[in-house]
Tab-separated table of C-alpha atoms and ligand atoms in Angstrom:
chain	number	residue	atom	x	y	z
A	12	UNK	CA	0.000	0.000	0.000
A	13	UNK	CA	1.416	3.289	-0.620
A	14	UNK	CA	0.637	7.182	-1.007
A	15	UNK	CA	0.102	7.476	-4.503
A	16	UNK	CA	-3.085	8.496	-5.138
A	17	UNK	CA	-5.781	9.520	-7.843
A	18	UNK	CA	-7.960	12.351	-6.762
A	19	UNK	CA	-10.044	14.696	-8.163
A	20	UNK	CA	-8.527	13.598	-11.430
A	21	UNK	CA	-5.147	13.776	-10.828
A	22	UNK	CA	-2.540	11.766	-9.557
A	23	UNK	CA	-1.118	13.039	-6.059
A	24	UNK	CA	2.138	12.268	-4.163
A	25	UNK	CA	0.806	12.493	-0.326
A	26	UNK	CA	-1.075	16.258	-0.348
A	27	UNK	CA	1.300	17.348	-3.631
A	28	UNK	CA	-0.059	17.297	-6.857
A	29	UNK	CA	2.399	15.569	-9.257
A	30	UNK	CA	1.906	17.606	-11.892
A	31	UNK	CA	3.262	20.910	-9.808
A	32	UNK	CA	6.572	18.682	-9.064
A	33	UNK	CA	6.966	18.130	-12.346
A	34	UNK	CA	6.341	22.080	-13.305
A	35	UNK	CA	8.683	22.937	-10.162
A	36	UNK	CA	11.380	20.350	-10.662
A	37	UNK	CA	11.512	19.380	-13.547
A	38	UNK	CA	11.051	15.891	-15.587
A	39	UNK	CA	12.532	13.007	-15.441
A	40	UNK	CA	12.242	13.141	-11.727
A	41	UNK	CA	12.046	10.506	-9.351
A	42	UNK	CA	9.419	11.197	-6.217
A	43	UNK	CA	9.665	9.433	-2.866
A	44	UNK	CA	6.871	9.396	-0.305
A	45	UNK	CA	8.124	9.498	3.531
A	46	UNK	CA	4.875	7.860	5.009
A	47	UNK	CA	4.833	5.083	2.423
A	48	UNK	CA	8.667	4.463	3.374
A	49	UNK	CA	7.513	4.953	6.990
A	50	UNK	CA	4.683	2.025	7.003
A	51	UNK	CA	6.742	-0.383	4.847
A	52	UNK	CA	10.069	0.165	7.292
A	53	UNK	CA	7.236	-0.390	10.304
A	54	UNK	CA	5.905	-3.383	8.739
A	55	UNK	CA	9.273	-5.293	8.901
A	56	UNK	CA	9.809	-3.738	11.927
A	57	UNK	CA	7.080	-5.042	13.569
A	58	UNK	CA	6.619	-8.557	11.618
A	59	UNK	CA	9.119	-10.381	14.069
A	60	UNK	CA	6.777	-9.383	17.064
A	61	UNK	CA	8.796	-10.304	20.268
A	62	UNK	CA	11.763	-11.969	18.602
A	63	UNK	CA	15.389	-9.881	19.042
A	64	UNK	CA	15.905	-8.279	15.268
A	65	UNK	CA	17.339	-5.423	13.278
A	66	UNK	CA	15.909	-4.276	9.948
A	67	UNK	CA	19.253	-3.262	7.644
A	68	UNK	CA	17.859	-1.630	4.800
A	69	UNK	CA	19.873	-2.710	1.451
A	70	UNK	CA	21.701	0.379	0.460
A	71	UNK	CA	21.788	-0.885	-3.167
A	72	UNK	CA	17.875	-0.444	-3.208
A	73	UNK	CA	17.985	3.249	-2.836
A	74	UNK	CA	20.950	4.628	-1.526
A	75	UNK	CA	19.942	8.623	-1.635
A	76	UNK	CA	21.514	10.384	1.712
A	77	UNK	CA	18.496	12.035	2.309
A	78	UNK	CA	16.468	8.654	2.189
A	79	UNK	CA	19.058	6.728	4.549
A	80	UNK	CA	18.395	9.599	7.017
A	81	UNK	CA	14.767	8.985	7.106
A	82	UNK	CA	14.984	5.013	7.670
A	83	UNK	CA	17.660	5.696	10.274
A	84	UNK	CA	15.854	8.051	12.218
A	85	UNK	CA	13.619	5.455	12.530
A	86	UNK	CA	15.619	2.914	13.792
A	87	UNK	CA	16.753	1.430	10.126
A	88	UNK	CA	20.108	-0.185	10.245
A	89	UNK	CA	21.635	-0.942	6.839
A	90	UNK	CA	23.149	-3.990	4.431
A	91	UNK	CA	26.130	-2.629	2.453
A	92	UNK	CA	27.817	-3.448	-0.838
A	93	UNK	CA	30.710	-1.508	-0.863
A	94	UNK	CA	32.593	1.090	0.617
A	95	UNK	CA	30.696	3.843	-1.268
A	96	UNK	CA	27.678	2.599	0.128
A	97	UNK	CA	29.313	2.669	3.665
A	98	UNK	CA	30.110	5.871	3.202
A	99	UNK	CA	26.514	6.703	2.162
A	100	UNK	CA	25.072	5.345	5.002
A	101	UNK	CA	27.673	7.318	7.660
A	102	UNK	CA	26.923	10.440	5.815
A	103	UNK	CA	23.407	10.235	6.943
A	104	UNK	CA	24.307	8.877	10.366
A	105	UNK	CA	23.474	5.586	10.223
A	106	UNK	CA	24.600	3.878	13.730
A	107	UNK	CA	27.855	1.413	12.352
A	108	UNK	CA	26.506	-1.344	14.454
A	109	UNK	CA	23.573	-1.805	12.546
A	110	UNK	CA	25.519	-2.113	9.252
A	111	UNK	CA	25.866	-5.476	8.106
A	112	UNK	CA	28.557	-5.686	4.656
A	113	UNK	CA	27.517	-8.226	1.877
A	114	UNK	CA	29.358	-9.191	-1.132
A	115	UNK	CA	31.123	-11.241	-2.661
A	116	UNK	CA	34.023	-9.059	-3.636
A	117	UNK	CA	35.134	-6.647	-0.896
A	118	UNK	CA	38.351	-4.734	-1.464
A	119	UNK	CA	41.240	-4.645	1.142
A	120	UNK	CA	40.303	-0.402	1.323
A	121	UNK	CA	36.298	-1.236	2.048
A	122	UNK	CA	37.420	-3.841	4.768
A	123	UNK	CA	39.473	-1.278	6.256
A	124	UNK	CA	37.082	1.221	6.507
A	125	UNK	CA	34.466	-1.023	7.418
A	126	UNK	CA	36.664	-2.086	10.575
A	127	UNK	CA	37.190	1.417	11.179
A	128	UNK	CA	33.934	2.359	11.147
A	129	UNK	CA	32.694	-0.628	13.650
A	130	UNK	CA	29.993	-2.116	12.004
A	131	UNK	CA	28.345	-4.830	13.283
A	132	UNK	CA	29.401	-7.654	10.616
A	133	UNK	CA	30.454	-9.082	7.620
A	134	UNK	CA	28.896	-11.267	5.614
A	135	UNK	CA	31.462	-13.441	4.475
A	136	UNK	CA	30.795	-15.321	0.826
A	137	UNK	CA	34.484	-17.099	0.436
A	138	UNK	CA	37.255	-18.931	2.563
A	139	UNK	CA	40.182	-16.309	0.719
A	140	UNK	CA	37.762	-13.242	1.967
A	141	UNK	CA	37.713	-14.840	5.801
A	142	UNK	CA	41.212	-14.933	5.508
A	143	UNK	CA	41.968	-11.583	4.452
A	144	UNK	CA	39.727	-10.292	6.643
A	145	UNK	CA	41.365	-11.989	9.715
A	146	UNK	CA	44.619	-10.347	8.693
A	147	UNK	CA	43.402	-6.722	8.155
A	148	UNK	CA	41.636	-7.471	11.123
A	149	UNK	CA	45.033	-8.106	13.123
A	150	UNK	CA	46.748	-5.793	11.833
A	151	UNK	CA	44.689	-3.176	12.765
A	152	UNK	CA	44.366	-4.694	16.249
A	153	UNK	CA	40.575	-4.581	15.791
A	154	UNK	CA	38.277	-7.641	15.779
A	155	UNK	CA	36.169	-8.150	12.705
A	156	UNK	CA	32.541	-9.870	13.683
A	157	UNK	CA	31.845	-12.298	11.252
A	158	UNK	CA	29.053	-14.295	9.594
A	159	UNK	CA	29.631	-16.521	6.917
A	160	UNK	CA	26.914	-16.485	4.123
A	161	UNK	CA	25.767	-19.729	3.007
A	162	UNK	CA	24.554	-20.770	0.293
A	163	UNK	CA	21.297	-23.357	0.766
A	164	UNK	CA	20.813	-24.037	-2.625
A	165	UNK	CA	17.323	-23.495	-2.539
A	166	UNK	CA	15.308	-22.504	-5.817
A	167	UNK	CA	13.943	-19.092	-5.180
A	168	UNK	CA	11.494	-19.106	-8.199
A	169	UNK	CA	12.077	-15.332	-9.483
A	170	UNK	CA	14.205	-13.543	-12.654
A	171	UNK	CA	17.440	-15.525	-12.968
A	172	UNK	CA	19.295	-12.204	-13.022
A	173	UNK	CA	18.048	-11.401	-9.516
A	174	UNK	CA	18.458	-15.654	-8.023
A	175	UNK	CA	21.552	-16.100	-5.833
A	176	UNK	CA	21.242	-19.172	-3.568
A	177	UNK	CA	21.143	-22.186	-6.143
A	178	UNK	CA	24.567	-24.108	-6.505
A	179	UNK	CA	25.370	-22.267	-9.436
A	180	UNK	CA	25.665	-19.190	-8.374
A	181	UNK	CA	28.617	-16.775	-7.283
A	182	UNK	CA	27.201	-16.069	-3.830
A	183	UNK	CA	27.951	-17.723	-0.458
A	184	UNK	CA	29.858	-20.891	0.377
A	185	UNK	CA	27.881	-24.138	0.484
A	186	UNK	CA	27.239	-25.759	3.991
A	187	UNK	CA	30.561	-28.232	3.770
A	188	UNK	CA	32.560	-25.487	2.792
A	189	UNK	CA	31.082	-22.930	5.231
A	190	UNK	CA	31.476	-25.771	8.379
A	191	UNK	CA	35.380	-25.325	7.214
A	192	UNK	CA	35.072	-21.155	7.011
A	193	UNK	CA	33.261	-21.517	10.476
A	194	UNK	CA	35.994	-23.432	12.031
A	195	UNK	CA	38.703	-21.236	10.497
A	196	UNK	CA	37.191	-18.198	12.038
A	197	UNK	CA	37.060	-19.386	15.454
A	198	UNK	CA	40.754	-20.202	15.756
A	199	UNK	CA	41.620	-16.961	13.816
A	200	UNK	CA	42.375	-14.342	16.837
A	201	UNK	CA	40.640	-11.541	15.237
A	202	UNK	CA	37.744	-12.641	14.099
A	203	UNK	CA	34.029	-13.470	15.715
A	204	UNK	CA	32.157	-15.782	14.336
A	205	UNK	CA	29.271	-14.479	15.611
A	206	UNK	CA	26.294	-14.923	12.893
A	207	UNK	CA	24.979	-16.921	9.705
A	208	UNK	CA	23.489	-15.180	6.518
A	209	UNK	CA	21.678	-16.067	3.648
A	210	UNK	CA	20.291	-14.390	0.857
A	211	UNK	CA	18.548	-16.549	-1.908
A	212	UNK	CA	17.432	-13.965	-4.380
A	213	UNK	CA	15.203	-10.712	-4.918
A	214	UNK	CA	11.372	-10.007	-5.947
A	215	UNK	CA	10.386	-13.665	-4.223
A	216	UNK	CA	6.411	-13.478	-4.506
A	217	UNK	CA	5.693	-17.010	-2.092
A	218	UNK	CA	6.502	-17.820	1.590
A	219	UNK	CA	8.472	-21.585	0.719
A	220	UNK	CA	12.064	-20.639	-0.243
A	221	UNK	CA	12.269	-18.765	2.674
A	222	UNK	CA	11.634	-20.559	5.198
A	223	UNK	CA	13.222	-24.108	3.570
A	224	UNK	CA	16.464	-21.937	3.485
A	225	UNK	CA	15.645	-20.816	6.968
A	226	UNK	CA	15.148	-24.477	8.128
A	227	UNK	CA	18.468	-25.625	6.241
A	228	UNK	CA	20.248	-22.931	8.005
A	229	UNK	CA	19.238	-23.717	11.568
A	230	UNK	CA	19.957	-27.299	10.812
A	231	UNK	CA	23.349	-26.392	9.777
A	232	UNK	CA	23.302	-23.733	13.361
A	233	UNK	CA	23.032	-26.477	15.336
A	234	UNK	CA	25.644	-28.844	14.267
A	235	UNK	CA	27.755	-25.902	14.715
A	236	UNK	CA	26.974	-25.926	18.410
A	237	UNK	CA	28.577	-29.208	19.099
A	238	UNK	CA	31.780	-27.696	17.009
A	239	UNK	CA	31.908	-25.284	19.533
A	240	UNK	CA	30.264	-22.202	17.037
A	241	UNK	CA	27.827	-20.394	18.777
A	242	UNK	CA	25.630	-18.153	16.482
A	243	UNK	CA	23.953	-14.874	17.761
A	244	UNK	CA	22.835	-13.469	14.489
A	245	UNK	CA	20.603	-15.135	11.972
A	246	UNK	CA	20.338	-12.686	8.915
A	247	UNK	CA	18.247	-13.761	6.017
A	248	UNK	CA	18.746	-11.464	3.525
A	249	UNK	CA	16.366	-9.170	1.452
A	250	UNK	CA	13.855	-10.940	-1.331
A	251	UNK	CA	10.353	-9.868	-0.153
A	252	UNK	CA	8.882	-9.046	-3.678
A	253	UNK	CA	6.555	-6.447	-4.443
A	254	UNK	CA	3.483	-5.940	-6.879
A	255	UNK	CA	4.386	-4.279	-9.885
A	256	UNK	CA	1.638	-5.422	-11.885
A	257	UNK	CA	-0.582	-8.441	-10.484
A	258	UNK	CA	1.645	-10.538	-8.178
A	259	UNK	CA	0.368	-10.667	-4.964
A	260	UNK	CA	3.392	-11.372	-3.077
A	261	UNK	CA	3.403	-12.356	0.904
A	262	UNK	CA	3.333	-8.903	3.252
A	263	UNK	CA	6.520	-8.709	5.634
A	264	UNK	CA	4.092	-9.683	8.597
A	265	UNK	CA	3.489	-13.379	6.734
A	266	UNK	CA	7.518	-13.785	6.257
A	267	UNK	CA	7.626	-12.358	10.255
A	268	UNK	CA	5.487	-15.502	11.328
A	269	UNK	CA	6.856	-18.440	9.070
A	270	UNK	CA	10.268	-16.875	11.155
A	271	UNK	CA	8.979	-16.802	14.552
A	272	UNK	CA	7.021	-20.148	14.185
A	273	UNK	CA	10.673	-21.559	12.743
A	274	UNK	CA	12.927	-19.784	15.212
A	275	UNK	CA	10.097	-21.444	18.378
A	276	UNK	CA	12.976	-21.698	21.652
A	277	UNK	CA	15.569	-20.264	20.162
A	278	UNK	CA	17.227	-17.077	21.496
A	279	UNK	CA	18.751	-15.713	17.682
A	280	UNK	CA	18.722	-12.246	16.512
A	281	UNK	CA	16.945	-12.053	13.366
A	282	UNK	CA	18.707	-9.827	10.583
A	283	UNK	CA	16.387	-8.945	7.850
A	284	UNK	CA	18.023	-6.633	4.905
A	285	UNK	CA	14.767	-5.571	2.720
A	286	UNK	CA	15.083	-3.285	0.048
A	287	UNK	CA	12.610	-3.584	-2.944
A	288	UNK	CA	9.632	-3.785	0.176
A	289	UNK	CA	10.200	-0.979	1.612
A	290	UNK	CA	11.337	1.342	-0.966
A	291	UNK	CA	9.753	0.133	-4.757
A	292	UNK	CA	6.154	1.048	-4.382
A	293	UNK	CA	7.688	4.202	-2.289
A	294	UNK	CA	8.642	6.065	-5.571
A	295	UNK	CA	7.639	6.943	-8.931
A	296	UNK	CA	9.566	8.209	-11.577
A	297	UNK	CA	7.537	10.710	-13.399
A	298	UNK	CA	8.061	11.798	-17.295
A	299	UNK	CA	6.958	14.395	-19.713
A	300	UNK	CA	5.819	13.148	-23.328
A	301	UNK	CA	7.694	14.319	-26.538
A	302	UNK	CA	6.058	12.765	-28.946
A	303	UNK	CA	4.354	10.736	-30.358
A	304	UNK	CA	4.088	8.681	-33.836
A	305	UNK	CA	2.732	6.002	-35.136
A	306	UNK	CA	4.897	3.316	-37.735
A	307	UNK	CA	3.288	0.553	-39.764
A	308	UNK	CA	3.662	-1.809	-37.198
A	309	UNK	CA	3.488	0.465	-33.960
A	310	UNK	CA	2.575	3.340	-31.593
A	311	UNK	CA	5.173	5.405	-30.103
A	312	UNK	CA	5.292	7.200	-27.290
A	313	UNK	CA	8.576	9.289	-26.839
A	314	UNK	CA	9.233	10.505	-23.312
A	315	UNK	CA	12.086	12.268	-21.849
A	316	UNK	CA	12.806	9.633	-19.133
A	317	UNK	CA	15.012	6.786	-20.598
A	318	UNK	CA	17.079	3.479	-19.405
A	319	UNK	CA	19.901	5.334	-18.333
A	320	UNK	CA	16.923	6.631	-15.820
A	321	UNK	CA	15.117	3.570	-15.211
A	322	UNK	CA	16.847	0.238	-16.609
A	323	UNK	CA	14.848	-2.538	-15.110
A	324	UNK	CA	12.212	-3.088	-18.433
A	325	UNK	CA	15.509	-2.987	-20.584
A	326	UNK	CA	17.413	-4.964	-18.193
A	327	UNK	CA	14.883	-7.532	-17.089
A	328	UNK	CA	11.859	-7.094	-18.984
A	329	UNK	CA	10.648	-5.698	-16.262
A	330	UNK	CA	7.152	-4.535	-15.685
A	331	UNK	CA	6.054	-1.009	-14.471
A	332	UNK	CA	2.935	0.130	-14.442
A	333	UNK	CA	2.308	3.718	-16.357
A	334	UNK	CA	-0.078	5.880	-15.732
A	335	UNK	CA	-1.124	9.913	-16.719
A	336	UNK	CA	-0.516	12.494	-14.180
A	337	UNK	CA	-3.593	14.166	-15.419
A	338	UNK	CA	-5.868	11.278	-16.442
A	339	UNK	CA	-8.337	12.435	-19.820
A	340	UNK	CA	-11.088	10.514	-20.971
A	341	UNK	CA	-10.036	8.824	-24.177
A	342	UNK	CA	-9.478	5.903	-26.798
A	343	UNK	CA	-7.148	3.340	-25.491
A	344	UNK	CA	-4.220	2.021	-27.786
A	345	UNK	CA	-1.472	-0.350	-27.310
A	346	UNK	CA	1.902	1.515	-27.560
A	347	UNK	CA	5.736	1.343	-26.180
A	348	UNK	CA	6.978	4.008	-24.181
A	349	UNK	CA	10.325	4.819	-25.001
A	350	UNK	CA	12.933	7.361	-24.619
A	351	UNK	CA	15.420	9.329	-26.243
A	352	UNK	CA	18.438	7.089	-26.535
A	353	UNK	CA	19.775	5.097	-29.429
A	354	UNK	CA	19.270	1.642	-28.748
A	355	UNK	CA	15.824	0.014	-29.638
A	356	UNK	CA	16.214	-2.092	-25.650
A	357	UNK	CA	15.334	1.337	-24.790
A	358	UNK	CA	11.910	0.942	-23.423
A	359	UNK	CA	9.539	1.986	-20.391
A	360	UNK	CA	7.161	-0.285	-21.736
A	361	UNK	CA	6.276	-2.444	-24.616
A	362	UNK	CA	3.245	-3.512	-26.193
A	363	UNK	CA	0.990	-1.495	-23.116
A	364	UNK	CA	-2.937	-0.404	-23.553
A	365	UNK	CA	-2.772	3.327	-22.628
A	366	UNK	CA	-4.926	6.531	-23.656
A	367	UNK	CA	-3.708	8.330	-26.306
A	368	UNK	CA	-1.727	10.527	-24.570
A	369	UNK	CA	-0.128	13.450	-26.275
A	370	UNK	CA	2.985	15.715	-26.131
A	371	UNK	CA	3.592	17.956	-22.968
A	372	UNK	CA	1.717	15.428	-20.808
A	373	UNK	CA	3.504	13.909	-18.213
A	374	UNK	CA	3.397	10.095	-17.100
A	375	UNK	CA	4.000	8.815	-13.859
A	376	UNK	CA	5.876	5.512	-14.009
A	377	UNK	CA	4.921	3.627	-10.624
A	378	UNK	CA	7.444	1.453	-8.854
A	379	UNK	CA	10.364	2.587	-9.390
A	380	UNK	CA	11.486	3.543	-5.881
A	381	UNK	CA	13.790	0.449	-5.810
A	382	UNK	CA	16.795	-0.223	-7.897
A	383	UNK	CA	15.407	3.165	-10.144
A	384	UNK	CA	18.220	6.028	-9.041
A	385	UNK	CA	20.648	3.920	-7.458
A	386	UNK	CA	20.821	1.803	-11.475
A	387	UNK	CA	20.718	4.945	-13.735
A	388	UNK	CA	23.836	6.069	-15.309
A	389	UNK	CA	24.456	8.928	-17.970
A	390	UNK	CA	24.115	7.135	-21.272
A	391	UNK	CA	24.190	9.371	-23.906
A	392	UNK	CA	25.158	12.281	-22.097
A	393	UNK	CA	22.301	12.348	-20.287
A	394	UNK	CA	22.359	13.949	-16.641
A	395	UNK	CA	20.740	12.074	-14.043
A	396	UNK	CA	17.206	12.661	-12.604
A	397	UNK	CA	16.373	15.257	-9.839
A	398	UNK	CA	15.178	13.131	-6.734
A	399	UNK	CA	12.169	15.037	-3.893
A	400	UNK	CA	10.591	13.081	-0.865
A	401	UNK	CA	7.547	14.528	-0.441
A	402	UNK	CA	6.337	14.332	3.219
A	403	UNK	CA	2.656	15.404	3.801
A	404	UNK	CA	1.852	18.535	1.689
A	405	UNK	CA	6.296	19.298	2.184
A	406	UNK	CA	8.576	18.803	-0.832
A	407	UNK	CA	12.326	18.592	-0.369
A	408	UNK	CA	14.716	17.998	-2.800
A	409	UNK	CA	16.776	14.810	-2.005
A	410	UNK	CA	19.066	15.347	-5.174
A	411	UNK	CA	19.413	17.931	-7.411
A	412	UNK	CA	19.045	17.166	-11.344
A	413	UNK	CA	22.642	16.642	-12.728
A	414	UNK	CA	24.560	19.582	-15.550
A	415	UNK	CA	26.104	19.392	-18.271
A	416	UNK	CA	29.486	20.723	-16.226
A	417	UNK	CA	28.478	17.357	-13.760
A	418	UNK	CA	28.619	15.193	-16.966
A	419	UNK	CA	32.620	16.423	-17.541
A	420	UNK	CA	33.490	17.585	-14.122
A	421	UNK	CA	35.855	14.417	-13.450
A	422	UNK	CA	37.629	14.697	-17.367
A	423	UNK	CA	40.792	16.125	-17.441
B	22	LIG	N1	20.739	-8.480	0.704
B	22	LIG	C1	21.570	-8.890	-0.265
B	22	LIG	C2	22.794	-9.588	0.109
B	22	LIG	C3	21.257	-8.646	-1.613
B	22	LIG	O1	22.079	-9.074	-2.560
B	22	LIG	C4	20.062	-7.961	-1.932
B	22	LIG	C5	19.718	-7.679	-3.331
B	22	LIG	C6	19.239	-7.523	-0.889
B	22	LIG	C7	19.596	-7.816	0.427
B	22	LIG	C8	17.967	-6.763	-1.114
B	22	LIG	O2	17.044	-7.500	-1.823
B	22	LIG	P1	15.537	-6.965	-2.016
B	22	LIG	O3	14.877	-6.966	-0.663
B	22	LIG	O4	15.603	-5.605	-2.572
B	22	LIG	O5	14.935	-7.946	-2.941
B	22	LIG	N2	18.487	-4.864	-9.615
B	22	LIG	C9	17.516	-5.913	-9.391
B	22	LIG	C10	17.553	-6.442	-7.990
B	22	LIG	C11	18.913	-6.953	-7.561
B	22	LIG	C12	18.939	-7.427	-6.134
B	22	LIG	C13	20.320	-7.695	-5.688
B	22	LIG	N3	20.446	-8.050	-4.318
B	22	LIG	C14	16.143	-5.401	-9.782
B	22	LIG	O6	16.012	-4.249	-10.208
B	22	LIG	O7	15.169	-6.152	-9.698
């Protein structure tokens, strides 16, 4: 559920009328709602009930300071990819011990500053990464809390772009190999083993993988115990999916019970690191119409937003629902939305019924509050978006819309 809303013919974010954003910032601009962030961040927050937890927001989602702020000020921790999205999440004071660092590739500098900065843990996804770890970790006197991220080979029925716990993926060790990591860690002197992660893939629309990866992992927890590995932390990832179009995906307080009716008698502090859930239906990118024309075989509609803005239908063949700022009564046709740059996989939409909208009308493209911003890029020499939050009938911009001096500032 979010605060996107058609009234009185219009489409509003909270108490602001799109189409004045658009007129005041600008187009294409991507629109966040605080009190649709707020209920989705409570949501999680709340589905574990009584059970010990921390909710780290994945950083890769939506990593826009002004955003991070907002989630931490409510009590958001954060999962981290890399040292730039460390530093994000510092910059808008994000307490380090609710940071949790994922991935499989961390660099000797992101360890570093990772150790530095305290955060809680690492989620470990190799044997050579443990071990460099341990020795940053002792050379810098500091000890580096650890969780090694398996890999349950469990089948998590999405986009095979966005799966990562089968067996043939990069991600995690499997359960052999991790037993070895585990035992590693506890005789190196700087490092804690401490917790166990898993993360088996994004946009997951049924209950199942989840909790047979959470049952394989607390299998795998307890023959730890009698190796003398005691785990504190159970993190399970991101993955909630979202409806973009018709799935009707589980809400956060189904995944909350499947996890407190697994985790019955155990004392474990549960780790969740959503993204997509609490920040997709949160935004919207809107976008003003060029043109329009019409070939033999197909309608066009030309906007100005494009897939250095918004990559997912390109990427992923992705669905996003589209929809007029200022909804007209009108014929229906079936058109693709595209923008301005030169490749034909640049596309908002393909094939879609929509009214026969015309230039100088603006679209709002719904969903797009996950993996929108934090994926664009500047393809064609295009500056990036402008990002707002809107919060109540309040507007404040999050990110101002990139120049032409931006697009060369770092060319010598
Ligand atoms: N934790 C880890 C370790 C992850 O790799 C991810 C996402 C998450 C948490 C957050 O997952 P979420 O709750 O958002 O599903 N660009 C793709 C999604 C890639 C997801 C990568 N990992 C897309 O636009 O669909």
């Amino acid at each position: 559920m979010d605060y996107f809303e058609y009234r009185d013919g219009e489409l509003w974010a909270e108490g602001v009328r799109v189409k004045e954003l658009a007129e005041r910032f600008g187009t294409p601009l991507y629109v966040y709602s605080k009190r649709t962030l707020t209920r989705h961040y409570h949501a999680f927050d709340t589905a574990l009930g009584e059970l010990d937890h921390l909710t780290c927001f994945s950083v890769k989602a939506n990593g826009n300071v002004s955003l991070l702020r907002l989630l931490g000020g409510l009590g958001a921790g954060v999962d981290i990819v890399s040292g730039g999205e460390l530093h994000r999440a510092l910059t808008a004071g994000i307490d380090p011990r609710k940071i949790v660092f994922s991935g499989v590739g961390k660099q000797e500098h992101e360890i570093r500053d990772a150790l530095k900065a305290d955060i809680l843990m690492f989620n470990v996804e190799s044997a050579q990464e443990l071990k460099h770890i341990g020795r940053i970790a002792a050379e810098m006197n500091t000890p580096a809390r650890i969780s090694i991220r398996i890999n349950p080979d469990v089948d998590p029925k999405t986009h095979p772009y966005i799966s990562t716990g089968l067996k043939k993926n990069k991600f995690g060790l499997d359960m052999l190999e991790a037993a070895g990591a585990y035992l590693l860690a506890k005789e190196a002197p700087f490092v804690e083993p401490v917790g166990m992660d898993c993360h088996i893939g994004s946009q997951l629309t049924q209950i199942d993988p989840f909790v047979e990866a959470l049952k394989k992992l607390l299998a795998f927890a307890d023959r730890l115990q009698f190796s003398g590995v005691d785990i504190r932390y159970l993190d399970l990832g991101g993955g909630l999916g979202i409806t973009y179009n018709e799935e009707a995906p589980p809400l956060p307080a189904d995944l909350g019970q499947a996890i407190v009716d697994s985790l019955a008698g155990r004392t474990l502090t549960v780790i969740l690191e959503p993204g997509r859930a609490i920040a997709g239906n949160a935004g919207i990118l809107v976008t003003q119409v060029l043109y329009t024309k019409k070939s033999s075989a197909k309608n066009f509609v030309i906007v100005d937003a494009a897939m250095n803005d918004l990559v997912r239908p390109s990427l992923y063949g992705a669905y996003h629902r589209i929809g007029e700022v200022t909804p007209k009564y009108r014929e229906k046709i079936v058109v693709d939305v595209v923008g301005p740059i030169c490749e034909s996989s640049d596309f908002l939409a393909q094939d879609r019924r929509l009214p026969a909208v015309e230039p100088g009308e603006h679209l709002a493209v719904f969903s797009a509050g996950a993996y929108g911003f934090t994926m664009s890029s500047q393809y064609n020499a295009r500056p990036r978006a402008a990002e707002v939050i809107v919060d109540g009938d309040q507007t404040t911009q999050a990110r101002r819309r990139e120049t032409y001096a931006d697009l060369i500032a770092l060319e010598i």
